[in-house]
Short mmCIF file of C-alpha atoms in Angstrom, two decimals:
data_model
loop_
_atom_site.label_atom_id
_atom_site.label_comp_id
_atom_site.label_asym_id
_atom_site.label_seq_id
_atom_site.Cartn_x
_atom_site.Cartn_y
_atom_site.Cartn_z
CA ASP A 64 0.19 0.06 0.15
CA VAL A 65 1.15 3.52 -0.72
CA LYS A 66 1.82 5.53 2.32
CA VAL A 67 2.12 9.31 2.59
CA THR A 68 2.61 10.72 5.88
CA GLN A 69 2.47 14.39 7.13
CA SER A 70 4.58 15.79 10.29
CA SER A 71 1.31 17.12 12.06
CA ARG A 72 -2.24 16.54 12.09
CA TYR A 73 -3.00 19.86 13.62
CA LEU A 74 -0.90 22.83 14.16
CA VAL A 75 -1.38 26.30 15.67
CA LYS A 76 0.89 29.11 15.03
CA ARG A 77 0.94 32.65 15.60
CA THR A 78 1.24 35.52 12.57
CA GLY A 79 4.69 36.07 11.53
CA GLU A 80 6.07 32.76 12.49
CA LYS A 81 8.00 30.55 9.93
CA VAL A 82 6.16 27.21 9.58
CA PHE A 83 7.51 24.05 8.13
CA LEU A 84 5.14 21.19 6.90
CA GLU A 85 6.78 17.83 6.05
CA CYS A 86 5.65 15.36 3.79
CA VAL A 87 7.01 11.64 3.38
CA GLN A 88 6.10 9.02 0.84
CA ASP A 89 7.63 5.43 0.66
CA MET A 90 6.65 4.32 -2.87
CA ASP A 91 9.55 5.96 -4.69
CA HIS A 92 7.14 8.22 -6.44
CA GLU A 93 8.69 10.97 -8.76
CA ASN A 94 5.97 13.51 -8.30
CA MET A 95 4.82 15.10 -5.04
CA PHE A 96 2.48 17.89 -4.58
CA TRP A 97 1.11 20.23 -1.92
CA TYR A 98 -2.42 21.58 -1.88
CA ARG A 99 -4.71 23.66 0.28
CA GLN A 100 -8.34 22.87 0.78
CA ASP A 101 -10.96 25.81 1.76
CA PRO A 102 -14.67 25.45 1.92
CA GLY A 103 -16.03 26.26 -1.32
CA LEU A 104 -12.70 26.66 -2.91
CA GLY A 105 -11.73 22.99 -3.20
CA LEU A 106 -8.20 21.80 -3.67
CA ARG A 107 -5.97 24.39 -4.86
CA LEU A 108 -2.42 23.56 -6.00
CA ILE A 109 0.60 25.28 -4.20
CA TYR A 110 3.62 23.76 -5.64
CA PHE A 111 4.74 20.38 -6.99
CA SER A 112 7.99 18.76 -7.75
CA TYR A 113 8.91 16.10 -10.49
CA ASP A 114 12.27 15.40 -9.08
CA VAL A 115 14.60 15.98 -6.33
CA LYS A 116 15.70 19.68 -6.15
CA MET A 117 12.87 20.45 -9.03
CA LYS A 118 10.15 22.63 -8.11
CA GLU A 119 7.21 24.40 -10.12
CA LYS A 120 4.69 26.79 -9.10
CA GLY A 121 1.18 26.04 -8.76
CA ASP A 122 -1.79 28.15 -8.88
CA ILE A 123 -1.36 29.96 -5.45
CA PRO A 124 2.58 29.77 -4.55
CA GLU A 125 2.44 33.30 -3.11
CA GLY A 126 3.63 33.33 0.59
CA TYR A 127 4.84 29.73 0.30
CA SER A 128 8.03 27.98 -0.72
CA VAL A 129 9.18 24.38 -1.00
CA SER A 130 12.10 22.03 -0.49
CA ARG A 131 12.76 18.88 -1.86
CA GLU A 132 16.21 17.56 -0.82
CA LYS A 133 15.37 13.86 -1.12
CA LYS A 134 13.02 11.76 -3.21
CA GLU A 135 10.73 10.86 -0.61
CA ARG A 136 10.52 14.11 1.25
CA PHE A 137 8.69 17.27 0.24
CA SER A 138 8.60 20.12 2.66
CA LEU A 139 6.23 23.39 2.49
CA ILE A 140 7.39 26.52 4.21
CA LEU A 141 5.45 29.54 5.14
CA GLU A 142 8.02 31.95 5.38
CA SER A 143 5.86 34.36 7.65
CA ALA A 144 2.44 33.00 8.60
CA SER A 145 -0.71 34.92 7.92
CA THR A 146 -4.16 34.46 9.07
CA ASN A 147 -5.41 33.91 5.62
CA GLN A 148 -2.97 30.87 5.45
CA THR A 149 -5.17 29.03 8.05
CA SER A 150 -6.40 26.01 6.08
CA MET A 151 -6.15 22.27 5.37
CA TYR A 152 -2.90 21.28 3.83
CA LEU A 153 -2.85 18.30 1.75
CA CYS A 154 0.19 16.32 0.45
CA ALA A 155 -0.11 13.91 -2.23
CA SER A 156 2.46 11.71 -4.27
CA SER A 157 2.13 10.06 -7.64
CA PRO A 158 4.18 8.24 -10.28
CA PRO A 159 4.42 10.04 -13.68
CA GLY A 160 1.02 10.63 -15.21
CA ASP A 161 -0.53 8.39 -12.81
CA THR A 162 -2.78 8.34 -9.49
CA GLN A 163 -2.30 10.77 -6.82
CA TYR A 164 -2.39 9.45 -3.46
CA PHE A 165 -2.84 11.82 -0.56
CA GLY A 166 -1.52 11.98 3.04
CA PRO A 167 -3.97 12.47 6.04
CA GLY A 168 -3.67 16.44 5.71
CA THR A 169 -2.43 19.01 8.47
CA ARG A 170 -5.27 21.39 9.54
CA LEU A 171 -3.16 24.67 10.17
CA THR A 172 -4.60 27.60 12.42
CA VAL A 173 -2.65 30.95 12.28
CA LEU A 174 -3.65 33.21 14.98
CA GLN B 138 -6.95 28.01 -16.98
CA LYS B 139 -8.32 24.39 -16.80
CA GLU B 140 -11.80 24.18 -15.56
CA VAL B 141 -13.52 21.15 -13.79
CA GLU B 142 -17.03 21.82 -12.76
CA GLN B 143 -19.09 19.84 -10.44
CA ASN B 144 -22.52 20.44 -8.89
CA SER B 145 -21.81 21.18 -5.48
CA GLY B 146 -25.03 19.86 -4.07
CA PRO B 147 -25.96 18.51 -1.48
CA LEU B 148 -27.27 15.49 -3.10
CA SER B 149 -29.50 13.44 -1.17
CA VAL B 150 -30.61 9.89 -1.92
CA PRO B 151 -32.40 7.27 -0.21
CA GLU B 152 -30.76 4.21 1.01
CA GLY B 153 -30.59 1.54 -1.76
CA ALA B 154 -31.26 4.09 -4.69
CA ILE B 155 -28.62 5.06 -7.55
CA ALA B 156 -26.40 8.22 -6.68
CA SER B 157 -25.33 9.93 -10.00
CA LEU B 158 -22.38 12.33 -9.73
CA ASN B 159 -21.49 14.63 -12.54
CA CYS B 160 -18.53 16.29 -13.73
CA THR B 161 -17.61 18.37 -16.74
CA TYR B 162 -14.34 19.64 -18.05
CA SER B 163 -12.91 22.29 -20.15
CA ASP B 164 -9.41 20.84 -21.54
CA ARG B 165 -10.09 18.46 -24.67
CA GLY B 166 -6.74 17.47 -24.19
CA SER B 167 -7.28 15.67 -20.86
CA GLN B 168 -6.44 11.97 -20.78
CA SER B 169 -7.02 10.72 -17.51
CA PHE B 170 -10.00 11.22 -15.16
CA PHE B 171 -10.27 10.23 -11.56
CA TRP B 172 -13.06 9.97 -8.99
CA TYR B 173 -12.18 10.53 -5.20
CA ARG B 174 -14.16 10.21 -2.12
CA GLN B 175 -13.41 12.53 1.00
CA TYR B 176 -15.22 12.12 4.14
CA SER B 177 -15.45 15.08 6.53
CA GLY B 178 -12.02 15.87 8.18
CA LYS B 179 -10.19 13.31 6.23
CA SER B 180 -8.30 13.45 3.03
CA PRO B 181 -9.20 12.46 -0.50
CA GLU B 182 -9.16 8.64 -1.27
CA LEU B 183 -9.17 7.13 -4.86
CA ILE B 184 -12.48 5.38 -5.72
CA MET B 185 -11.88 4.81 -9.35
CA PHE B 186 -10.11 6.18 -12.54
CA ILE B 187 -11.04 5.87 -16.25
CA TYR B 188 -8.95 6.52 -19.40
CA SER B 189 -11.39 5.53 -22.28
CA ASN B 190 -14.75 6.49 -23.62
CA GLY B 191 -17.49 4.32 -22.30
CA ASP B 192 -18.29 2.60 -18.81
CA LYS B 193 -15.91 1.07 -16.20
CA GLU B 194 -17.47 -0.88 -13.37
CA ASP B 195 -15.96 -1.72 -10.01
CA GLY B 196 -18.35 -3.44 -7.57
CA ARG B 197 -21.23 -0.68 -6.71
CA PHE B 198 -19.45 2.07 -8.69
CA THR B 199 -19.51 2.95 -12.38
CA ALA B 200 -17.50 5.42 -13.90
CA GLN B 201 -18.88 6.76 -17.46
CA LEU B 202 -16.86 8.92 -19.70
CA ASN B 203 -17.58 10.84 -22.89
CA LYS B 204 -14.74 12.57 -24.29
CA ALA B 205 -16.97 14.27 -26.98
CA SER B 206 -19.17 15.85 -24.79
CA GLN B 207 -16.22 16.28 -22.17
CA TYR B 208 -18.32 14.70 -19.38
CA VAL B 209 -17.55 12.22 -16.80
CA SER B 210 -19.93 10.63 -14.18
CA LEU B 211 -19.90 8.48 -11.26
CA LEU B 212 -22.91 6.07 -10.51
CA ILE B 213 -23.08 4.54 -7.02
CA ARG B 214 -25.75 1.62 -7.12
CA ASP B 215 -27.30 0.28 -3.80
CA SER B 216 -26.08 3.58 -1.91
CA GLN B 217 -25.57 3.06 1.79
CA PRO B 218 -25.19 5.47 4.60
CA SER B 219 -21.48 4.98 4.53
CA ASP B 220 -21.11 6.32 1.03
CA SER B 221 -22.15 9.78 2.56
CA ALA B 222 -19.09 12.09 1.75
CA THR B 223 -17.90 14.61 -0.75
CA TYR B 224 -16.72 13.27 -4.09
CA LEU B 225 -14.24 14.90 -6.22
CA CYS B 226 -13.76 14.74 -9.87
CA ALA B 227 -9.92 15.06 -11.09
CA VAL B 228 -8.87 15.48 -14.54
CA SER B 229 -5.28 15.06 -15.76
CA ASP B 230 -3.81 16.25 -19.26
CA THR B 231 -0.65 14.39 -20.56
CA GLY B 232 1.52 15.96 -17.92
CA ASN B 233 1.42 15.07 -14.24
CA GLN B 234 -0.72 17.83 -12.99
CA PHE B 235 -4.50 17.16 -11.52
CA TYR B 236 -7.22 19.54 -11.61
CA PHE B 237 -10.07 18.92 -9.53
CA GLY B 238 -13.43 19.96 -9.31
CA THR B 239 -14.80 21.65 -5.96
CA GLY B 240 -16.66 18.26 -5.07
CA THR B 241 -20.07 17.23 -4.58
CA SER B 242 -21.59 16.62 -1.24
CA LEU B 243 -23.57 13.20 -1.32
CA THR B 244 -25.88 12.21 1.78
CA VAL B 245 -27.59 8.81 1.77
CA ILE B 246 -30.73 8.82 3.96
CA PRO B 247 -31.24 5.58 6.03
#
């Protein structure tokens, strides 16, 4: 079974803090993705990566950065957290052109 | 911008009935089509994928694809209360990116 894990299920941070969300997959997938999900807006792609040290901007990259130093790990960084970044963050991985498998999600609250 | 449209619902069906969920997409170059189920507070899980025109059946679930009409649907036969969830349609082109609809909320009434 594909396993995608995320570092935290729930996270509470203060405005201005630097936040790290980590995602690890154990299936040797090339592709990894970060989404945020908000009511009424669906899943919106923040960043994705096709390979180690490769990254591509998604639809809403502003205020975020990513790091992929190892194939199995894809980190999302909020440089200076703001209240409008309160959301559910979902990581996914996939082989090239194939099904995306999601992690359990991190519900982030920024106060 | 590649659009994937779903009726947000909520869609309510009685237990044992057929639930029909619909999705349209804007990009004619789309190649792969996926249905995910998402329970409240959980992450999406894959139910079915379909690549070719026609029907694909898996247990109580049937995916239908009509590329000419840019339309994909999911039928759930003998609906159960445990099927109550939000169903996400996803579409992929020849690349690796997925485009998701906003989801249809389904409630199966016992």
